[in-house]
Coordinates of C-alpha atoms in Angstrom, one line a residue:
M1 CA -36.7 50.4 -44.0
S2 CA -35.7 47.1 -42.8
T3 CA -37.0 46.0 -39.4
T4 CA -34.1 43.6 -39.0
K5 CA -32.0 44.5 -35.9
N6 CA -28.4 45.5 -36.4
D7 CA -26.0 42.5 -35.9
S8 CA -23.6 44.8 -34.2
S9 CA -26.1 45.8 -31.6
P10 CA -25.0 45.2 -27.9
R11 CA -27.7 42.6 -27.5
H12 CA -26.5 40.5 -30.5
A13 CA -22.9 41.0 -29.5
G14 CA -23.7 39.6 -26.1
R15 CA -25.5 36.7 -27.6
R16 CA -22.5 35.9 -29.8
R17 CA -20.2 36.1 -26.8
L18 CA -22.5 33.7 -24.9
A19 CA -22.6 31.3 -27.8
L20 CA -18.8 31.4 -28.2
A21 CA -18.4 30.8 -24.5
A22 CA -20.8 27.8 -24.6
A23 CA -18.9 26.3 -27.5
L24 CA -15.6 26.7 -25.8
C25 CA -17.0 25.1 -22.6
A26 CA -18.3 22.2 -24.6
A27 CA -15.1 21.7 -26.4
L28 CA -13.1 22.0 -23.2
G29 CA -15.5 19.6 -21.4
G30 CA -15.0 17.1 -24.2
A31 CA -11.3 17.4 -24.1
L32 CA -11.3 16.9 -20.3
A33 CA -13.5 13.9 -20.6
A34 CA -11.2 12.4 -23.2
A35 CA -8.0 13.2 -21.3
P36 CA -7.7 10.0 -19.2
A37 CA -8.2 7.8 -22.3
A38 CA -5.8 9.8 -24.4
H39 CA -3.2 9.8 -21.5
A40 CA -3.7 6.0 -21.1
A41 CA -3.3 5.5 -24.9
D42 CA 0.0 7.4 -24.8
E43 CA 1.5 5.3 -22.0
K44 CA 3.3 2.1 -22.4
P45 CA 1.4 -1.0 -21.1
L46 CA 2.1 -2.1 -17.5
I47 CA 3.4 -5.6 -17.8
L48 CA 3.0 -8.0 -14.8
V49 CA 5.5 -10.8 -15.3
V50 CA 4.3 -14.1 -13.8
P51 CA 7.1 -16.8 -13.3
Y52 CA 4.8 -19.7 -13.9
P53 CA 2.3 -21.0 -16.5
P54 CA -1.4 -20.0 -16.3
G55 CA -3.4 -21.7 -13.6
G56 CA -1.1 -21.2 -10.6
S57 CA -1.5 -18.9 -7.6
T58 CA 0.5 -16.0 -8.9
D59 CA -1.3 -16.1 -12.2
I60 CA -4.7 -16.2 -10.6
L61 CA -3.8 -13.3 -8.3
A62 CA -2.5 -11.2 -11.2
R63 CA -5.6 -11.8 -13.3
I64 CA -8.0 -10.9 -10.4
M65 CA -6.2 -7.6 -10.0
Q66 CA -5.7 -6.9 -13.7
P67 CA -9.1 -5.2 -14.5
K68 CA -9.2 -3.0 -11.5
L69 CA -5.6 -2.0 -11.9
S70 CA -6.3 -0.8 -15.4
E71 CA -9.3 1.1 -14.2
R72 CA -7.3 2.7 -11.4
M73 CA -4.7 3.8 -14.0
H74 CA -7.4 5.5 -16.2
G75 CA -7.7 2.7 -18.7
R76 CA -4.0 2.0 -19.1
T77 CA -3.4 -1.4 -20.6
V78 CA -2.3 -4.0 -18.1
I79 CA -0.8 -7.2 -19.5
V80 CA -0.2 -10.4 -17.5
E81 CA 2.8 -12.1 -19.2
N82 CA 3.7 -15.7 -18.2
R83 CA 7.4 -16.5 -18.4
A84 CA 7.7 -19.9 -16.9
G85 CA 10.8 -22.0 -16.2
A86 CA 13.8 -22.6 -14.0
A87 CA 11.9 -22.3 -10.7
S88 CA 11.0 -18.7 -11.5
Q89 CA 14.6 -17.7 -12.6
I90 CA 13.6 -16.9 -16.2
A91 CA 10.9 -14.4 -15.3
T92 CA 12.9 -12.9 -12.4
G93 CA 16.0 -12.5 -14.4
F94 CA 14.0 -10.8 -17.2
V95 CA 12.5 -8.2 -14.8
A96 CA 15.9 -7.6 -13.2
R97 CA 17.3 -6.7 -16.7
S98 CA 14.2 -4.6 -17.6
A99 CA 14.3 -0.8 -17.8
P100 CA 13.7 0.7 -14.3
D101 CA 10.8 2.8 -15.5
G102 CA 7.9 1.2 -13.6
N103 CA 6.4 -0.5 -16.7
T104 CA 7.6 -4.0 -16.0
L105 CA 7.0 -5.6 -12.6
L106 CA 7.5 -9.1 -11.2
V107 CA 4.6 -10.9 -9.6
S108 CA 6.7 -13.2 -7.4
F109 CA 6.1 -15.4 -4.4
D110 CA 7.8 -17.7 -2.0
N111 CA 10.5 -18.7 -4.4
H112 CA 11.8 -15.2 -4.4
G113 CA 13.0 -15.6 -0.8
I114 CA 13.9 -19.3 -1.1
N115 CA 16.0 -19.3 -4.3
P116 CA 19.0 -17.5 -2.8
A117 CA 19.3 -20.4 -0.4
A118 CA 18.4 -23.1 -2.8
K119 CA 20.2 -21.9 -6.0
P120 CA 23.9 -21.1 -5.7
N121 CA 24.3 -19.5 -9.1
L122 CA 21.3 -17.2 -9.7
P123 CA 21.5 -14.9 -12.7
Y124 CA 20.5 -12.0 -10.5
D125 CA 20.9 -10.8 -7.0
T126 CA 17.6 -11.1 -5.1
F127 CA 18.5 -8.4 -2.6
K128 CA 20.3 -5.9 -4.8
D129 CA 18.4 -6.1 -8.1
F130 CA 14.9 -5.5 -6.9
V131 CA 12.8 -3.1 -4.8
G132 CA 9.6 -4.2 -3.2
I133 CA 6.3 -2.5 -4.3
C134 CA 3.7 -4.3 -2.3
L135 CA 3.2 -7.6 -0.3
T136 CA -0.2 -8.4 -1.8
V137 CA -1.5 -11.6 -0.2
R138 CA -0.5 -14.7 1.7
F139 CA -2.2 -18.0 1.7
P140 CA -1.9 -21.4 3.5
L141 CA -0.9 -24.4 1.3
V142 CA -3.7 -27.0 0.9
I143 CA -2.7 -30.6 0.6
G144 CA -4.7 -32.0 -2.3
A145 CA -4.6 -35.7 -3.3
N146 CA -5.8 -37.9 -6.1
P147 CA -9.0 -39.7 -5.0
H148 CA -7.2 -43.1 -5.2
V149 CA -4.9 -42.1 -2.3
P150 CA -6.0 -43.8 0.9
G151 CA -7.6 -41.7 3.6
D152 CA -9.8 -38.6 3.5
T153 CA -7.6 -36.6 5.9
L154 CA -3.9 -36.2 6.4
S155 CA -3.8 -38.3 9.6
A156 CA -5.8 -41.1 7.9
F157 CA -3.4 -41.0 4.9
F158 CA -0.3 -41.3 7.2
D159 CA -2.0 -44.2 9.1
A160 CA -2.6 -46.0 5.8
A161 CA 0.9 -45.3 4.6
R162 CA 2.5 -46.6 7.7
K163 CA 0.6 -49.9 7.4
N164 CA 1.9 -50.4 3.9
P165 CA 5.5 -49.1 4.0
R166 CA 6.4 -50.8 0.7
K167 CA 4.0 -48.5 -1.1
Q168 CA 5.8 -45.3 -2.3
Y169 CA 3.7 -42.2 -2.5
N170 CA 4.9 -39.0 -4.2
F171 CA 4.1 -35.3 -4.3
A172 CA 4.2 -32.8 -7.1
S173 CA 5.8 -29.4 -6.5
T174 CA 6.3 -26.3 -8.6
G175 CA 10.0 -26.9 -8.7
V176 CA 13.1 -27.9 -6.7
G177 CA 13.5 -25.6 -3.7
S178 CA 10.0 -24.2 -3.9
L179 CA 7.9 -23.9 -0.7
N180 CA 5.7 -26.8 -1.8
H181 CA 8.9 -28.8 -2.1
L182 CA 10.4 -27.8 1.3
A183 CA 7.2 -27.9 3.4
P184 CA 6.4 -31.5 2.5
E185 CA 10.1 -32.3 3.2
Q186 CA 9.7 -30.9 6.6
L187 CA 6.4 -32.8 7.3
K188 CA 7.8 -36.1 6.1
R189 CA 10.6 -35.8 8.6
L190 CA 8.0 -35.2 11.3
S191 CA 5.7 -38.0 10.3
G192 CA 8.3 -40.7 9.5
V193 CA 6.5 -41.4 6.2
D194 CA 8.7 -41.1 3.1
L195 CA 7.3 -39.2 0.2
L196 CA 9.0 -39.0 -3.2
H197 CA 9.4 -35.5 -4.6
V198 CA 8.4 -34.9 -8.3
P199 CA 9.0 -31.3 -9.5
Y200 CA 6.8 -29.8 -12.2
G201 CA 7.0 -26.4 -14.0
G202 CA 4.3 -24.7 -12.1
G203 CA 1.0 -25.0 -10.1
G204 CA -1.1 -25.7 -13.2
P205 CA 1.0 -28.7 -14.4
A206 CA 1.3 -30.0 -10.8
V207 CA -2.5 -29.9 -10.5
Q208 CA -2.9 -31.8 -13.8
A209 CA -0.4 -34.4 -12.6
V210 CA -2.5 -35.1 -9.6
V211 CA -5.7 -35.2 -11.5
G212 CA -4.2 -37.5 -14.1
G213 CA -2.7 -39.8 -11.5
Q214 CA 0.9 -39.2 -12.3
A215 CA 1.3 -37.7 -8.9
D216 CA -0.4 -38.7 -5.6
M217 CA -0.7 -35.3 -4.0
T218 CA 0.5 -31.7 -4.1
W219 CA 0.7 -28.7 -1.8
L220 CA -0.8 -25.6 -3.4
S221 CA -3.1 -22.7 -2.7
Y222 CA -6.8 -23.3 -2.5
A223 CA -7.1 -21.0 -5.5
A224 CA -5.1 -23.4 -7.6
L225 CA -7.0 -26.5 -6.3
R226 CA -10.5 -25.1 -5.9
G227 CA -11.9 -26.1 -9.3
Q228 CA -10.7 -29.7 -9.1
I229 CA -11.8 -30.0 -5.5
Q230 CA -15.3 -28.9 -6.4
A231 CA -15.3 -31.3 -9.4
G232 CA -14.3 -34.2 -7.1
K233 CA -11.1 -34.8 -9.0
I234 CA -8.9 -33.8 -6.0
K235 CA -9.6 -34.4 -2.4
P236 CA -8.3 -32.0 0.3
L237 CA -6.4 -33.7 3.1
A238 CA -5.4 -30.8 5.2
V239 CA -4.8 -27.0 5.3
A240 CA -1.3 -25.8 6.4
G241 CA -2.6 -22.7 8.0
E242 CA -3.4 -21.6 11.6
K243 CA -7.1 -22.2 11.0
R244 CA -9.4 -24.0 8.6
L245 CA -10.6 -22.3 5.4
P246 CA -14.2 -21.1 5.3
D247 CA -14.8 -23.0 2.1
L248 CA -13.3 -26.2 3.6
P249 CA -14.8 -26.3 7.1
N250 CA -14.5 -30.1 7.4
V251 CA -10.8 -30.2 6.3
P252 CA -8.5 -30.1 9.4
T253 CA -5.3 -28.1 9.6
V254 CA -2.0 -29.9 9.6
A255 CA -1.6 -28.9 13.2
E256 CA -4.9 -30.6 14.0
S257 CA -3.7 -33.7 12.2
G258 CA -1.0 -34.4 14.8
F259 CA 1.6 -31.8 14.0
P260 CA 1.1 -28.9 16.5
G261 CA 2.5 -25.6 15.3
F262 CA 3.1 -26.7 11.7
E263 CA 2.2 -23.9 9.2
A264 CA 3.2 -23.3 5.6
Y265 CA 2.1 -20.0 4.1
S266 CA 2.9 -19.0 0.6
W267 CA 2.8 -15.3 -0.3
S268 CA 2.9 -13.1 -3.3
G269 CA 4.5 -9.7 -3.8
M270 CA 5.1 -7.1 -6.5
F271 CA 8.7 -6.1 -7.3
A272 CA 10.3 -3.6 -9.7
P273 CA 13.9 -3.3 -10.9
A274 CA 16.1 -1.8 -8.2
K275 CA 16.8 1.5 -9.9
T276 CA 13.2 2.4 -10.4
P277 CA 12.7 6.0 -9.1
P278 CA 11.4 6.3 -5.6
A279 CA 8.4 8.4 -6.8
T280 CA 7.5 5.8 -9.3
V281 CA 7.7 3.0 -6.6
K282 CA 5.6 5.1 -4.3
A283 CA 2.9 5.6 -6.9
L284 CA 2.8 2.0 -7.8
T285 CA 2.5 1.0 -4.2
A286 CA -0.5 3.3 -3.9
D287 CA -2.1 1.8 -7.0
F288 CA -1.8 -1.8 -5.7
Q289 CA -3.0 -0.9 -2.2
A290 CA -6.0 0.8 -3.7
V291 CA -6.8 -2.2 -5.9
L292 CA -6.4 -4.6 -3.0
A293 CA -8.8 -2.4 -0.9
D294 CA -11.5 -2.6 -3.6
P295 CA -14.4 -4.7 -2.2
E296 CA -14.9 -6.7 -5.4
V297 CA -11.2 -7.6 -5.6
R298 CA -11.0 -8.5 -1.9
R299 CA -14.1 -10.7 -2.2
K300 CA -12.6 -12.6 -5.2
L301 CA -9.3 -13.0 -3.5
T302 CA -10.9 -14.2 -0.2
E303 CA -13.1 -16.7 -2.0
A304 CA -9.9 -18.0 -3.7
G305 CA -8.4 -18.6 -0.3
F306 CA -6.1 -15.6 -0.2
E307 CA -5.5 -13.4 2.8
V308 CA -5.2 -9.8 1.6
I309 CA -2.1 -8.0 3.1
G310 CA -1.5 -4.9 1.0
S311 CA 1.7 -3.7 2.7
D312 CA 4.3 -1.3 1.4
G313 CA 7.6 -2.1 -0.3
P314 CA 9.9 -1.9 2.7
T315 CA 7.7 -4.4 4.6
L316 CA 7.9 -6.8 1.6
D317 CA 11.7 -6.5 1.4
A318 CA 12.1 -7.3 5.1
Y319 CA 9.7 -10.2 4.7
V320 CA 11.7 -11.7 1.9
K321 CA 14.9 -11.5 4.0
R322 CA 13.2 -13.4 6.9
E323 CA 11.9 -16.1 4.5
Y324 CA 15.4 -16.5 3.1
Q325 CA 16.9 -16.9 6.6
R326 CA 14.3 -19.4 7.7
W327 CA 14.6 -21.7 4.7
D328 CA 18.4 -21.4 4.3
Q329 CA 18.7 -22.7 7.9
F330 CA 16.2 -25.6 7.1
I331 CA 18.0 -26.6 3.9
K332 CA 21.5 -26.6 5.6
T333 CA 20.4 -28.3 8.8
N334 CA 18.5 -31.1 7.0
H335 CA 20.9 -31.5 4.1
I336 CA 18.0 -31.2 1.6
N337 CA 18.9 -32.5 -1.9
L338 CA 18.3 -29.6 -4.3
E339 CA 19.7 -31.2 -7.4
N340 CA 17.5 -30.7 -10.5

């Protein structure tokens, strides 16, 4: 008689049930572990449309947020897409016409609030075609000059310029009607020193123009100027914020340079097409706020000279309207030439 126990015995039946349960748990665990990746693979990429070439403030901001945003979205692909031209109108118009599904967002900045005042025939309606997602950061403009420009501070430069009124100095901007066009226009009226405006297609080209000597100076974020400042190819003359930057402790503010109360802050915000569902907008706001709260992201942004804000969409929309009103009044009062 065989001594092998019967496979149908209660003990063996119990063992089979335990083995089957273990196999099912393992399979279920593997499926659950793979779920975020599979879900991310099935989703369309999130496209962050930047209105300027690589190297400018909005591009730097988007690329700092990009990895953590993808991680926050369980590995979803996040693409930074540069669509430069026409003082941000090309990128802005593209997003306005995009499907309102939350997959295509505009990484815009001060031009978004200024363009309605500066450009009479925009191919979109700034206040009707977009909904705010998050006011991400703000940052003071830094006045950076080519080393051949006289003076190591803004006040020293103006003193030298006044002594040699026949010498024409110029400044590079990211385009006609941009903040770094209008803020220098305001300061030159206060200083009495004429500066020639030379528009470029973005922060990166403006920086290269100063480095190459085609332009004398530019007003940009510290993030856009930092590399060239550290290399000694651009010298910082002043910071247009309420206080000095930690990385530039010896560089005075514009207010300290003889212009009390003068400030020029740029900003950046995320926008979606206006008909994007409120639930999608709310989810995107939460995603960006979480990314901006991440210690590593905050450190990188702070080191680049950005002040992290992380507000909600309604706060951003209200801020854009205030910026529009401020610069619309300045343009009209001072008869600023906005011809391309």
